[in-house]
Coordinates of C-alpha atoms in Angstrom, one line a residue:
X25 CA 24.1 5.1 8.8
X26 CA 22.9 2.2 11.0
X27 CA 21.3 2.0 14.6
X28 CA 21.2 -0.9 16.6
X29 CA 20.4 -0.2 20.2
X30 CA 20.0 -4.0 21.6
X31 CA 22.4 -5.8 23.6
X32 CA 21.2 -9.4 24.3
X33 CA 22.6 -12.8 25.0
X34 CA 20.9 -15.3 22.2
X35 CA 18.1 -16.7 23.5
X36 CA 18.1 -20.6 23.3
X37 CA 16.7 -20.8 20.2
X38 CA 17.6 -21.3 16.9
X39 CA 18.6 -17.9 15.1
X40 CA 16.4 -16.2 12.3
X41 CA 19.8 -16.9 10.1
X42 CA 19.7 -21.0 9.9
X43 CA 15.9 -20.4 8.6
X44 CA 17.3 -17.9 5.5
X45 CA 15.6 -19.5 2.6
X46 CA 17.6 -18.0 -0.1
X47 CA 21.0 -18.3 -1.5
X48 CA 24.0 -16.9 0.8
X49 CA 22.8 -13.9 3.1
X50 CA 24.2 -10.4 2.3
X51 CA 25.7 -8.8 5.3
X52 CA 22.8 -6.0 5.8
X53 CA 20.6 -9.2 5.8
X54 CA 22.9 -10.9 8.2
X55 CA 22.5 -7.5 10.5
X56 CA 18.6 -7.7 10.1
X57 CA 18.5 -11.0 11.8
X58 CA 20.8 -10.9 14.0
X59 CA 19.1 -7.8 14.9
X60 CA 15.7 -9.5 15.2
X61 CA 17.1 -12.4 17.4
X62 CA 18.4 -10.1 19.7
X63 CA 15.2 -7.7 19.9
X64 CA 13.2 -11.0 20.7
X65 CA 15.6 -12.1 23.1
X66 CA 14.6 -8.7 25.3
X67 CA 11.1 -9.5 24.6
X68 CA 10.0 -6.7 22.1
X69 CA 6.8 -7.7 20.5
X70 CA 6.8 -4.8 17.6
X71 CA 10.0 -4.7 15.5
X72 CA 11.0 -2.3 12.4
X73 CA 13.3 -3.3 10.1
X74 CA 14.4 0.2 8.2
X75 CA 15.6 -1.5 5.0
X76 CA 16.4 0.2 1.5
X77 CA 16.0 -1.1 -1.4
X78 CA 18.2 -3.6 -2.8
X79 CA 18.9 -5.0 1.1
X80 CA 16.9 -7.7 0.0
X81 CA 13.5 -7.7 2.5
X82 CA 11.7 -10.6 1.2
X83 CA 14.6 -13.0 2.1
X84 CA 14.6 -11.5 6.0
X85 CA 10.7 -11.5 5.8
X86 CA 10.8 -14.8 4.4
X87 CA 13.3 -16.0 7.2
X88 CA 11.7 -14.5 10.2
X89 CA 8.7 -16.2 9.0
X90 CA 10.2 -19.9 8.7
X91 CA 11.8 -19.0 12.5
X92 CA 8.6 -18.3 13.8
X93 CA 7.7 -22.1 13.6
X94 CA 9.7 -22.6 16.7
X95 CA 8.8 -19.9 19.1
X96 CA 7.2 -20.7 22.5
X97 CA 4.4 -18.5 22.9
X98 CA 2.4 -17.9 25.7
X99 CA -1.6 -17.5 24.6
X100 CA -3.4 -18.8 21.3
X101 CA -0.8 -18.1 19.1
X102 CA -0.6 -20.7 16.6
X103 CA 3.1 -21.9 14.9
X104 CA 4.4 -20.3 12.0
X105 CA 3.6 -16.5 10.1
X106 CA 1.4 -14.4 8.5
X107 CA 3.3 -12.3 6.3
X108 CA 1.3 -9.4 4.5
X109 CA 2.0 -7.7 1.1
X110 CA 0.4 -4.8 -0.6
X111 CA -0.7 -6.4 -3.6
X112 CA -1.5 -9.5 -5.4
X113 CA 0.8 -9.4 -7.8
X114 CA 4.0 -9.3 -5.0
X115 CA 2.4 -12.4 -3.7
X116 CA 3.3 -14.1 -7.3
X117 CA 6.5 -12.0 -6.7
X118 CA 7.2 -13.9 -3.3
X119 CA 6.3 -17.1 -4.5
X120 CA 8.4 -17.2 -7.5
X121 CA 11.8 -15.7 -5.7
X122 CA 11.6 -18.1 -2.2
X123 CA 12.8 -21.9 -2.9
X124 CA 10.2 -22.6 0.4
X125 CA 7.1 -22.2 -2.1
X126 CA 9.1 -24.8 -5.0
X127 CA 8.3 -28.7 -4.9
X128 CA 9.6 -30.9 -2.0
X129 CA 9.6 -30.2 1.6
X130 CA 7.4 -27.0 0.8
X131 CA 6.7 -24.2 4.1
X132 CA 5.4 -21.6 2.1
X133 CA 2.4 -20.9 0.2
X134 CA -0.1 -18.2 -0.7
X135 CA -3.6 -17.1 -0.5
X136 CA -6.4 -15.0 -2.5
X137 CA -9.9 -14.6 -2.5
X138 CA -12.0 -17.4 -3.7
X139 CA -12.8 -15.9 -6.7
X140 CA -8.6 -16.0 -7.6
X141 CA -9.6 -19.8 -8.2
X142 CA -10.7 -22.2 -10.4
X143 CA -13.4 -24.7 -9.9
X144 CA -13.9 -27.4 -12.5
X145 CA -18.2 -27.2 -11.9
X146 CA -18.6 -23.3 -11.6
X147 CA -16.0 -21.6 -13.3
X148 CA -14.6 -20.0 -9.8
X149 CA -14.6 -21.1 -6.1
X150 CA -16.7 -18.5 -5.1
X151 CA -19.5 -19.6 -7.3
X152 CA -19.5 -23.0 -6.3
X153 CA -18.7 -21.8 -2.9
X154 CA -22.3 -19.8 -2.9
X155 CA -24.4 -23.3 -4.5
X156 CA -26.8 -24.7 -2.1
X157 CA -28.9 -27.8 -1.7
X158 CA -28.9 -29.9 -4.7
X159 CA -26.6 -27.4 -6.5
X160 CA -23.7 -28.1 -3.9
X161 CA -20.6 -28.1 -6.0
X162 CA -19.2 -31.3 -6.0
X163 CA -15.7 -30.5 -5.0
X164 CA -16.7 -28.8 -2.6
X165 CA -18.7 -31.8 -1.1
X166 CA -15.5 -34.3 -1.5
X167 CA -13.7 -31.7 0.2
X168 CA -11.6 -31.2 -3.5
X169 CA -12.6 -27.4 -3.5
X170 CA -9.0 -25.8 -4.5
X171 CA -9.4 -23.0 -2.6
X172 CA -10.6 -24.6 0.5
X173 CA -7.2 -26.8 0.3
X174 CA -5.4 -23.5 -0.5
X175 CA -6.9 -21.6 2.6
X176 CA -6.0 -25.1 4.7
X177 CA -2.2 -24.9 3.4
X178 CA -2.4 -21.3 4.5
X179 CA -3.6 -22.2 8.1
X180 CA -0.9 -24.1 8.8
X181 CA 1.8 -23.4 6.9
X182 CA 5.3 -21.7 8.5
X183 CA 5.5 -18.5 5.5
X184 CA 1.3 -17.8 5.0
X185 CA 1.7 -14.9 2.7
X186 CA -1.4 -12.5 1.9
X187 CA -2.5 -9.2 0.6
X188 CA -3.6 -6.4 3.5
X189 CA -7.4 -6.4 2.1
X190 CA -7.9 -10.1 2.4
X191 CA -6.2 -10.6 5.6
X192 CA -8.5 -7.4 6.8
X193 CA -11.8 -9.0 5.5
X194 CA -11.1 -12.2 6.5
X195 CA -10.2 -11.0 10.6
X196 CA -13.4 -9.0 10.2
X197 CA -16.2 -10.5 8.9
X198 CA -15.1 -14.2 8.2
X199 CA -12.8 -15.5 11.1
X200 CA -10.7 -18.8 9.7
X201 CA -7.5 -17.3 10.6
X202 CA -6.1 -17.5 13.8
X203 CA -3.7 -15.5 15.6
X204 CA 0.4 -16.9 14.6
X205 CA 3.3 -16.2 16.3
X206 CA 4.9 -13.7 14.2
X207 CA 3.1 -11.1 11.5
X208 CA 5.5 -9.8 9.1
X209 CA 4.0 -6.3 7.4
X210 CA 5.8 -5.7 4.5
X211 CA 5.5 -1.9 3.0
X212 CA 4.4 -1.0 6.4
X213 CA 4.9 2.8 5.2
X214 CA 1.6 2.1 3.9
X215 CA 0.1 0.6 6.8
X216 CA -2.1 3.3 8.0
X217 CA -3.7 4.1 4.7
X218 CA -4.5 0.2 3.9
X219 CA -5.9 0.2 7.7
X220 CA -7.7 3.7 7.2
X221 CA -8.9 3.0 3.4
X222 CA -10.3 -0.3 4.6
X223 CA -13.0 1.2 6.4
X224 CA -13.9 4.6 4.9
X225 CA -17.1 5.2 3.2
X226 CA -18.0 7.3 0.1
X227 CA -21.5 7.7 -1.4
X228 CA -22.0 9.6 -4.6
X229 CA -24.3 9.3 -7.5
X230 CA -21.7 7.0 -9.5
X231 CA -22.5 4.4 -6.5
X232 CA -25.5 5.0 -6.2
X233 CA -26.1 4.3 -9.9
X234 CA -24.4 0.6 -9.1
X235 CA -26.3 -0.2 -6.2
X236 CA -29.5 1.9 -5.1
X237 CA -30.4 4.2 -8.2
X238 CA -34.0 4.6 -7.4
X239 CA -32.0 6.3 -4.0
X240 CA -30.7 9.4 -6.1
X241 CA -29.4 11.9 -5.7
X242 CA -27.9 11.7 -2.4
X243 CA -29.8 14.1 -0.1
X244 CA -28.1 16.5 1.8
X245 CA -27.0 15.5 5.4
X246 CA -25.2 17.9 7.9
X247 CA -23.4 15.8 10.4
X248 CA -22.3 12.1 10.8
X249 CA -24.6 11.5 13.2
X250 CA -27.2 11.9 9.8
X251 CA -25.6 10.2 7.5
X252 CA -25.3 7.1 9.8
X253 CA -28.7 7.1 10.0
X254 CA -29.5 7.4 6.6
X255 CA -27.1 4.4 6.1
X256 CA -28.8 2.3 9.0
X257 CA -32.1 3.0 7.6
X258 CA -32.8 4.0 4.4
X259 CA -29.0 2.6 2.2
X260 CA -28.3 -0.2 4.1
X261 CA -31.6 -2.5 3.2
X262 CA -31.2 -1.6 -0.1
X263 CA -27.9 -3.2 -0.4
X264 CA -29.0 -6.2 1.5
X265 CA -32.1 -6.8 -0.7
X266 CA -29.8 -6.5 -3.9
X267 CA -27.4 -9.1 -2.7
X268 CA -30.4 -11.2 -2.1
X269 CA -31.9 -10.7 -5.1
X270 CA -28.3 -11.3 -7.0
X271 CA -27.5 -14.4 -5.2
X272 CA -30.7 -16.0 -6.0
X273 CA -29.4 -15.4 -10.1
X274 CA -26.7 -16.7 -9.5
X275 CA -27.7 -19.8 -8.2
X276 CA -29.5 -20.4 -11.7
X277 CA -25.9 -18.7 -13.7
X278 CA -23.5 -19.8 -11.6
X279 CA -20.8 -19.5 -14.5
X280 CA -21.7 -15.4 -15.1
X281 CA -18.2 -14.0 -14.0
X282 CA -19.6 -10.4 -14.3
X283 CA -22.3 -11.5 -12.1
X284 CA -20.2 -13.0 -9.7
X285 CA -18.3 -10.0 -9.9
X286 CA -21.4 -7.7 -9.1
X287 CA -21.8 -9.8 -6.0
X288 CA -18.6 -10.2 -4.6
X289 CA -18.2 -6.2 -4.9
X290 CA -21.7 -5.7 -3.4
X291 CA -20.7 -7.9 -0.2
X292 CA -17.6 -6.1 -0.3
X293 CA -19.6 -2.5 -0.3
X294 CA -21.9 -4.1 2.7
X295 CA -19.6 -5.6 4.4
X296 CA -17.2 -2.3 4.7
X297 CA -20.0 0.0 5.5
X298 CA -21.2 -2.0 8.5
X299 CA -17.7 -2.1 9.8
X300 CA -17.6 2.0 9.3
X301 CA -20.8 2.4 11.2
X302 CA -20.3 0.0 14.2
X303 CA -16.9 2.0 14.4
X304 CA -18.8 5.8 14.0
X305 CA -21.3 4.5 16.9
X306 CA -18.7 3.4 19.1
X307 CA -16.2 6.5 18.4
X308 CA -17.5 9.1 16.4
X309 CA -14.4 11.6 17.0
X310 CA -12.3 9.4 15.3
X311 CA -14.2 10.1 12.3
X312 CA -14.5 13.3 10.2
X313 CA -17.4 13.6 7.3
X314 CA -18.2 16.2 4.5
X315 CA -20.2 16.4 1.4
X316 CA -18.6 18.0 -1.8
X317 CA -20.7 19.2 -4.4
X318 CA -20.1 17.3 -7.9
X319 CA -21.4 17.4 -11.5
X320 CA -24.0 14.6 -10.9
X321 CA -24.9 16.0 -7.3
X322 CA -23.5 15.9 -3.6
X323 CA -21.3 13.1 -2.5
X324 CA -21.1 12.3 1.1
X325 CA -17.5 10.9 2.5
X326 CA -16.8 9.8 6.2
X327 CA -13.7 8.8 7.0
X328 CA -11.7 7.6 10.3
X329 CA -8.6 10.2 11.2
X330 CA -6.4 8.2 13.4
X331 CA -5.7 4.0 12.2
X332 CA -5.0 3.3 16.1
X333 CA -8.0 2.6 16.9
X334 CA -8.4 -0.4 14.0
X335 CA -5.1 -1.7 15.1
X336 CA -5.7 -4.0 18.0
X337 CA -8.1 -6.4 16.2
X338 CA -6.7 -5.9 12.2
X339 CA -2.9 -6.4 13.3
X340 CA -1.8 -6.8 17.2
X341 CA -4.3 -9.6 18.0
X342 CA -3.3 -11.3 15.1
X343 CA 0.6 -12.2 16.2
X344 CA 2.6 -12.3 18.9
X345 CA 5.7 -10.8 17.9
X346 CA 4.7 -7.8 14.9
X347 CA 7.8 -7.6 12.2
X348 CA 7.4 -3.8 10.2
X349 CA 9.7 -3.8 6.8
X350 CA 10.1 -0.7 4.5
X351 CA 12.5 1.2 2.3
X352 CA 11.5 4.1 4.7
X353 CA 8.7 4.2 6.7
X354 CA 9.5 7.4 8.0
X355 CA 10.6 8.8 11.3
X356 CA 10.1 6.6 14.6
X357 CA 7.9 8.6 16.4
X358 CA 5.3 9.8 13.5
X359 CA 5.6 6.3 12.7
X360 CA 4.5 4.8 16.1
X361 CA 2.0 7.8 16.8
X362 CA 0.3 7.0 13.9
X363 CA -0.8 3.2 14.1
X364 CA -0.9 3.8 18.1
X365 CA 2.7 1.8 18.8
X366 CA 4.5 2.7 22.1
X367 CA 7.9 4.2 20.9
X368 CA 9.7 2.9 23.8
X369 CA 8.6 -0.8 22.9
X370 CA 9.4 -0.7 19.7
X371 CA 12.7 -2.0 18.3
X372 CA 14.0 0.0 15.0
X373 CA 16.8 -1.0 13.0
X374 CA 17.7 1.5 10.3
X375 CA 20.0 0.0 8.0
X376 CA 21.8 2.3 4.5
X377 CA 21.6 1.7 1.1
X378 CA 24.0 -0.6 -0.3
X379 CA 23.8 2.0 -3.8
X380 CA 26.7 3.2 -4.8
X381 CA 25.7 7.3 -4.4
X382 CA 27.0 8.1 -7.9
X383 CA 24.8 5.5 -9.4
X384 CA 21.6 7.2 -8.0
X385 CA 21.9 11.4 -8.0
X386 CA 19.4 13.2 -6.7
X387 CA 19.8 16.6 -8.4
X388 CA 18.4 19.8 -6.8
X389 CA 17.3 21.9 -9.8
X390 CA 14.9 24.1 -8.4
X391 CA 13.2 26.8 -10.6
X392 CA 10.6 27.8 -8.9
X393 CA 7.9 27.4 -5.8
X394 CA 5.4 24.9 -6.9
X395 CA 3.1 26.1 -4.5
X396 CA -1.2 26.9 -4.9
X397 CA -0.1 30.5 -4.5
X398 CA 2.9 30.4 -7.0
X399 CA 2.2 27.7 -9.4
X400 CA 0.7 30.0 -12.5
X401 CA 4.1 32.0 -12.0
X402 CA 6.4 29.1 -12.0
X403 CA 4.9 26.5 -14.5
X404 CA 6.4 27.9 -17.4
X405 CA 10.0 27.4 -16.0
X406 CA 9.2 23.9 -15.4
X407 CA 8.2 23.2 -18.4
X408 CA 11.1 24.6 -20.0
X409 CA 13.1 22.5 -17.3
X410 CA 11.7 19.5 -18.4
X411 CA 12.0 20.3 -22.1
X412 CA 15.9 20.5 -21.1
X413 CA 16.3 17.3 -19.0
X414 CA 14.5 15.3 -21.6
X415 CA 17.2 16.8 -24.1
X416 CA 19.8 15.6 -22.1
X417 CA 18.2 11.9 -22.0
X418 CA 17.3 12.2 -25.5
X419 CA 18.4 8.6 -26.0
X420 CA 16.9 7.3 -23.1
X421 CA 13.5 6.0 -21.0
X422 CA 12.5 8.1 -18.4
X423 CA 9.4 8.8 -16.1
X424 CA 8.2 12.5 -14.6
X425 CA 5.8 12.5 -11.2
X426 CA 3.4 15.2 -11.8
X427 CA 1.6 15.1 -9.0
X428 CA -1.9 15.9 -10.8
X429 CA -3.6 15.2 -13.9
X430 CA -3.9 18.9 -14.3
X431 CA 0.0 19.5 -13.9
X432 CA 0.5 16.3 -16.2
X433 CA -1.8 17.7 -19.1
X434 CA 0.6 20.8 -18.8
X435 CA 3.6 19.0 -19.1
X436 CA 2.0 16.9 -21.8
X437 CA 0.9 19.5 -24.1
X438 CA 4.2 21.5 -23.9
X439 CA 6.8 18.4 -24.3
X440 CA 4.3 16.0 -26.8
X441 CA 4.7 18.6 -29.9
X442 CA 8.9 18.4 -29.1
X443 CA 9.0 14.9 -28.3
X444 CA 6.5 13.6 -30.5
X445 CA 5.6 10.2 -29.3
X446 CA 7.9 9.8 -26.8
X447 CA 5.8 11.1 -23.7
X448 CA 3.3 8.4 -22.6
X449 CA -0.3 9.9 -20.5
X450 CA -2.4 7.6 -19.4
X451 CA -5.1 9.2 -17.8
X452 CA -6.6 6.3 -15.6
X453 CA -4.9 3.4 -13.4
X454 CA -6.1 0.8 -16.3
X455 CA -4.7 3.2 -18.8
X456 CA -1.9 3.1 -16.7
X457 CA -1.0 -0.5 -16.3
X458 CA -1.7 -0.8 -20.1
X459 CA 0.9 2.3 -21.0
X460 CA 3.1 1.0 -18.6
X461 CA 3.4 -2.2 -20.5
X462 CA 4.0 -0.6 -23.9
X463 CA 6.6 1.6 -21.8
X464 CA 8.3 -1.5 -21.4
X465 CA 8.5 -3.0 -24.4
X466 CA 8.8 -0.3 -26.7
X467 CA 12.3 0.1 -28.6
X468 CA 12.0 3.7 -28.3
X469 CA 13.2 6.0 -25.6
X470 CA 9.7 6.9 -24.2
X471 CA 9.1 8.4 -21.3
X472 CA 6.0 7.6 -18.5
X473 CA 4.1 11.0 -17.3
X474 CA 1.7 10.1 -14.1
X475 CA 1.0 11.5 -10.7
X476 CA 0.4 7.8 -9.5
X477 CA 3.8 5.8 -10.0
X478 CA 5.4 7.0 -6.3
X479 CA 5.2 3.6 -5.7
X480 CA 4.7 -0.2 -6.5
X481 CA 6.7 -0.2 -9.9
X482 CA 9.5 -1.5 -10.7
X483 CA 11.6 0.5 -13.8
X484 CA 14.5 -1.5 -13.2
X485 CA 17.7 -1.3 -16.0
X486 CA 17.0 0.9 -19.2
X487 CA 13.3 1.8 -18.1
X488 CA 14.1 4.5 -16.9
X489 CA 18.0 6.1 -16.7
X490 CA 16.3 9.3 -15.2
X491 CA 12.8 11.0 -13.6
X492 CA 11.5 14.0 -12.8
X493 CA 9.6 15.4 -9.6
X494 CA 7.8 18.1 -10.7
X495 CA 6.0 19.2 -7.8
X496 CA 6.6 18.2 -4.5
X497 CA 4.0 15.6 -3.4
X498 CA 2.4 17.2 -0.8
X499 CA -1.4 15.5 0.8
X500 CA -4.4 17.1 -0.4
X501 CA -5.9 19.6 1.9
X502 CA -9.0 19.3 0.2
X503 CA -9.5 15.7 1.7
X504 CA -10.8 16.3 5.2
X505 CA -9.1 13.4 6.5
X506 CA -6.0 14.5 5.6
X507 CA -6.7 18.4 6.8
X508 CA -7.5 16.6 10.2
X509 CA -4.5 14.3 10.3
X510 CA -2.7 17.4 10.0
X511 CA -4.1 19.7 11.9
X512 CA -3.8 16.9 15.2
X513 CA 0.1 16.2 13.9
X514 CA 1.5 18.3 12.0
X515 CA 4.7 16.5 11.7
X516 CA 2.6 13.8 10.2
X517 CA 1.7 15.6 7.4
X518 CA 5.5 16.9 6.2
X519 CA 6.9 12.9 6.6
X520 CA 4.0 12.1 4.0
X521 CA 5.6 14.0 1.9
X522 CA 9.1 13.5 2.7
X523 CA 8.0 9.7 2.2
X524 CA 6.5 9.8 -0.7
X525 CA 9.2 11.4 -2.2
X526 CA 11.9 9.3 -1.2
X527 CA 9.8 6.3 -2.6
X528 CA 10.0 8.3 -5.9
X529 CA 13.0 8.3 -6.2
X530 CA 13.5 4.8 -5.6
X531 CA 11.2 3.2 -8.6
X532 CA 14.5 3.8 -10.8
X533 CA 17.8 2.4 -9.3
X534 CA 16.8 -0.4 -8.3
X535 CA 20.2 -3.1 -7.7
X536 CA 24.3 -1.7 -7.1
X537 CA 25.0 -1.9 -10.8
X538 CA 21.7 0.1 -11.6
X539 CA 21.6 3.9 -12.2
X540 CA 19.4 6.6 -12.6
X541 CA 19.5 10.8 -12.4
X542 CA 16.6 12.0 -10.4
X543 CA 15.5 15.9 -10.9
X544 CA 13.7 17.5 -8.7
X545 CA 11.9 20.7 -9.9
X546 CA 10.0 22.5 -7.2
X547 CA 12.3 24.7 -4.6
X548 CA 9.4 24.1 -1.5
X549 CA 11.5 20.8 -1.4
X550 CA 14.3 22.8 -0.2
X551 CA 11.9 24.6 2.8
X552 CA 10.7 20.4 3.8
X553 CA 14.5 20.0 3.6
X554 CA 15.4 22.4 6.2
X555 CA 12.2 22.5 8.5
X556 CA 12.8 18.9 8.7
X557 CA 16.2 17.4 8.3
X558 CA 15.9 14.3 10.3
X559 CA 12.6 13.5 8.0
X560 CA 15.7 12.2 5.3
X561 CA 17.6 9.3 6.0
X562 CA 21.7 10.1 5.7
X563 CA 21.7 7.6 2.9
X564 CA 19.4 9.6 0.9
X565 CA 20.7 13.3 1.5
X566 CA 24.2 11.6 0.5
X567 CA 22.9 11.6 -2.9
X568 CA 21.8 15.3 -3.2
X569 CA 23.6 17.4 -6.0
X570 CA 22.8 21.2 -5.4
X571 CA 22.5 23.3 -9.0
X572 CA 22.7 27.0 -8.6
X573 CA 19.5 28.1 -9.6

């Protein structure tokens, strides 16, 4: 189901559509900017564009971008786009599916840390970046440094497309980017968290081990107010002194990549930590801090609760006009309540999948409660489930979402002895990357088992025919921040959820002539389901299948 709620005359401009840089539009496409013309033509500055997969978002991204070149803006807005992405690798992604990156009349490019590039004297930029004096990389001086050139393509190219972290560092601390017309924020359903994780601190004894071991353990402080202190005073110099100190090797090995490494992360530690404690002094009730009590000692954790507050500077200062893409970032109002939007100033678009619904089943096979309270009781049955399900697949790839590495070593050690070697465990997000590979090149129907593939991959085709949910992915309480978030909207805390899973179940059907059986497990899915209908968009719920139980 779709809802457009603009009625504008075009404004005299030329439309998004003439600036499409891919092959012929698809009619949800053609909706999108027609949709985005019209929103800007009533002069809306913060635009959602509610788009499944499969809709195709790059290529309306990618043409709002381009259109930006032409706006008339009032203010220091300089021509063209930033558009943002979640991860490096979707900036490779980007540049190898959009014809305005390829050779000729190029518009688009792409940019990465310094360290990303080469330099001929110092291995990487951001070696011969740091060289003083007599030292002074030479590229740098003849102004051949390739990521300087690569930073001065981005400044003024129409499609500037960057990862959330960079584009957040460089705003903060650095300053070379100016504000652009337009800001397209792709995967904004993870908008909050990248602005929220960018600035969150966490001190335990494995960091303290990295950067200040003659500090440990990490003493006991009771309020925030403390451990800010302790940071000003006492952590804080430390660091300093050890970039110093690691600079001043460098200048004499400027080609140790695992020194350069050790700086760049201690800058990044530094650099986040002062941001978190000019933002504590300045508003501690938007932060909540604990200490937990580990194996190696306490750990101490602040964190920010609402991402409004970081808004302003990291995103609506940096554009004009703010474009918002996802699959599903949720429900409007949770949305625009959590980054601090107006709701009545933004424009939303929701557009339906173009998947045929028999091609992508959701199947409602729910044993049990998979709930803190009922978990011991239920386990059994969905493990027995599973066994069933991965009988019926028996000839084909597949991928379970456990939630937990406790709930996956469950399901590992009852399924591994009946399917031996077909159930793949990785334990760690390298392992992860590393199983996921073998996943995909392995002849055999194996099946991926991880509590951390919701999103960001990509099991397109025969890598998966089916997946499991487990246990519904509800936020850990445990986490403060998220207790907080909670307790101040509760509603907030139900759409993570519903989010999460409807990003799930979209890692496996992933074009019309794709398909792939989803099963979920755990019956608190039914209680989300009816507490919060209007959580799920009609396009998803048109896929359920209800089993009797």
């Amino acid at each position: 189901m779709e809802r457009e709620t603009l009625d504008a005359e075009p404004a005299m401009l030329k439309p998004p559509l003439d600036y499409f840089p891919m092959a012929e539009p698809r009619d949800k496409q053609l909706r999108a900017l027609d949709f985005l013309r019209r929103a800007h033509a009533q002069k809306y500055t913060d635009i959602v564009i509610e788009a499944p997969t499969g809709i195709g978002k790059t290529g309306i991204g990618a043409a709002a971008a381009l259109w930006a070149q032409q706006l008339i803006v009032p203010g220091k807005f300089e021509p063209g786009a930033y558009y943002l992405v979640t991860q490096k690798l979707l900036q490779d992604q980007l540049e190898a599916d959009i014809d305005s990156f390829k050779a000729g009349f190029r518009r688009g490019c792409t940019l990465k840390s310094s360290i990303e590039y080469n330099c001929a004297q110092y291995g990487t930029c951001m070696a011969g970046m740091r060289m003083k004096h007599e030292k002074r990389c030479r590229e740098l001086a003849d102004s051949n440094c390739s990521y300087r050139i690569a930073k001065s393509n981005f400044r003024f190219m129409p499609l500037a497309v960057t990862n959330y972290p960079y584009f957040f560092t460089e705003r903060t601390y650095v300053g070379e980017l100016p504000p652009r017309r337009v800001l397209v924020a792709d995967e904004c359903h993870t908008l909050e968290k990248q602005v929220l994780g960018f600035v969150e601190v966490n001190i335990n004894h494995e960091v303290m081990t990295d950067w200040a071991p003659h500090l440990r353990p990490v003493p006991r402080m009771d309020d925030i107010f403390e451990f800010a202190d302790w940071l000003t005073k006492v952590y804080m110099p430390v660091i300093e002194n050890r970039i110093i100190a690691l600079n001043a090797r460098l200048e004499d090995s400027p080609e140790d990549r695992k020194l350069l490494d050790e700086v760049n992360k201690a800058e990044t530690h530094y650099t986040r930590n002062q941001a978190a404690l000019r933002s504590i002094y300045e508003d501690e009730n938007n932060w909540i801090y604990w200490q937990e009590e580990k194996e190696n000692g306490l750990e101490s954790i602040a964190k920010p609760i609402s991402a409004a507050a970081f808004m302003k500077f990291l995103i609506f200062d940096a554009a004009s006009i703010r474009i918002y893409m996802s699959a599903y970032p949720g429900p409007k109002e949770v949305f625009c309540r959590s980054l601090g939007l107006n709701v009545e100033k933004v424009a939303w678009l929701k557009l339906a999948s173009t998947f045929p619904i028999e091609n992508r089943p959701v199947h409602m096979v729910l044993v049990g409660s998979m709930g803190q309270k009922s978990i011991e009781t239920t386990l059994p049955s969905v493990l027995r489930m599973a066994e069933r399900i991965l009988k019926a697949h028996s000839e084909e790839k597949g991928l379970i979402h456990c939630h937990s590495y406790k709930i996956g070593q469950a399901l590992f050690d009852y399924l591994n002895p009946r399917f031996p070697g077909r159930i793949i465990f990785p334990k760690t997000a390298k392992e992860r990357d590393n199983c996921f590979a073998h996943h995909s090149h392995s002849e055999e129907p194996t099946v991926m088992l991880s509590p951390s593939m919701t999103e960001g991959f990509n099991l397109i085709g025969d890598l998966a025919r089916f997946q499991i949910i487990a246990k519904m992915p509800y936020p850990y309480l445990g986490d403060k921040q998220v207790a907080a978030k909670r307790e101040r909207d509760p509603d907030w805390y139900s759409m993570q959820t519903a989010m999460t899973v409807i990003q799930a179940c979209g890692r496996i059907v992933r074009s019309d002539t794709d398909t792939g059986a989803t099963y979920i497990l755990d019956s608190d899915f039914k209680m989300l389901y009816e507490r919060h209908p209007h959580f799920f968009p009609r396009w998803f719920e048109e896929a359920f299948v209800w089993h009797k139980k």
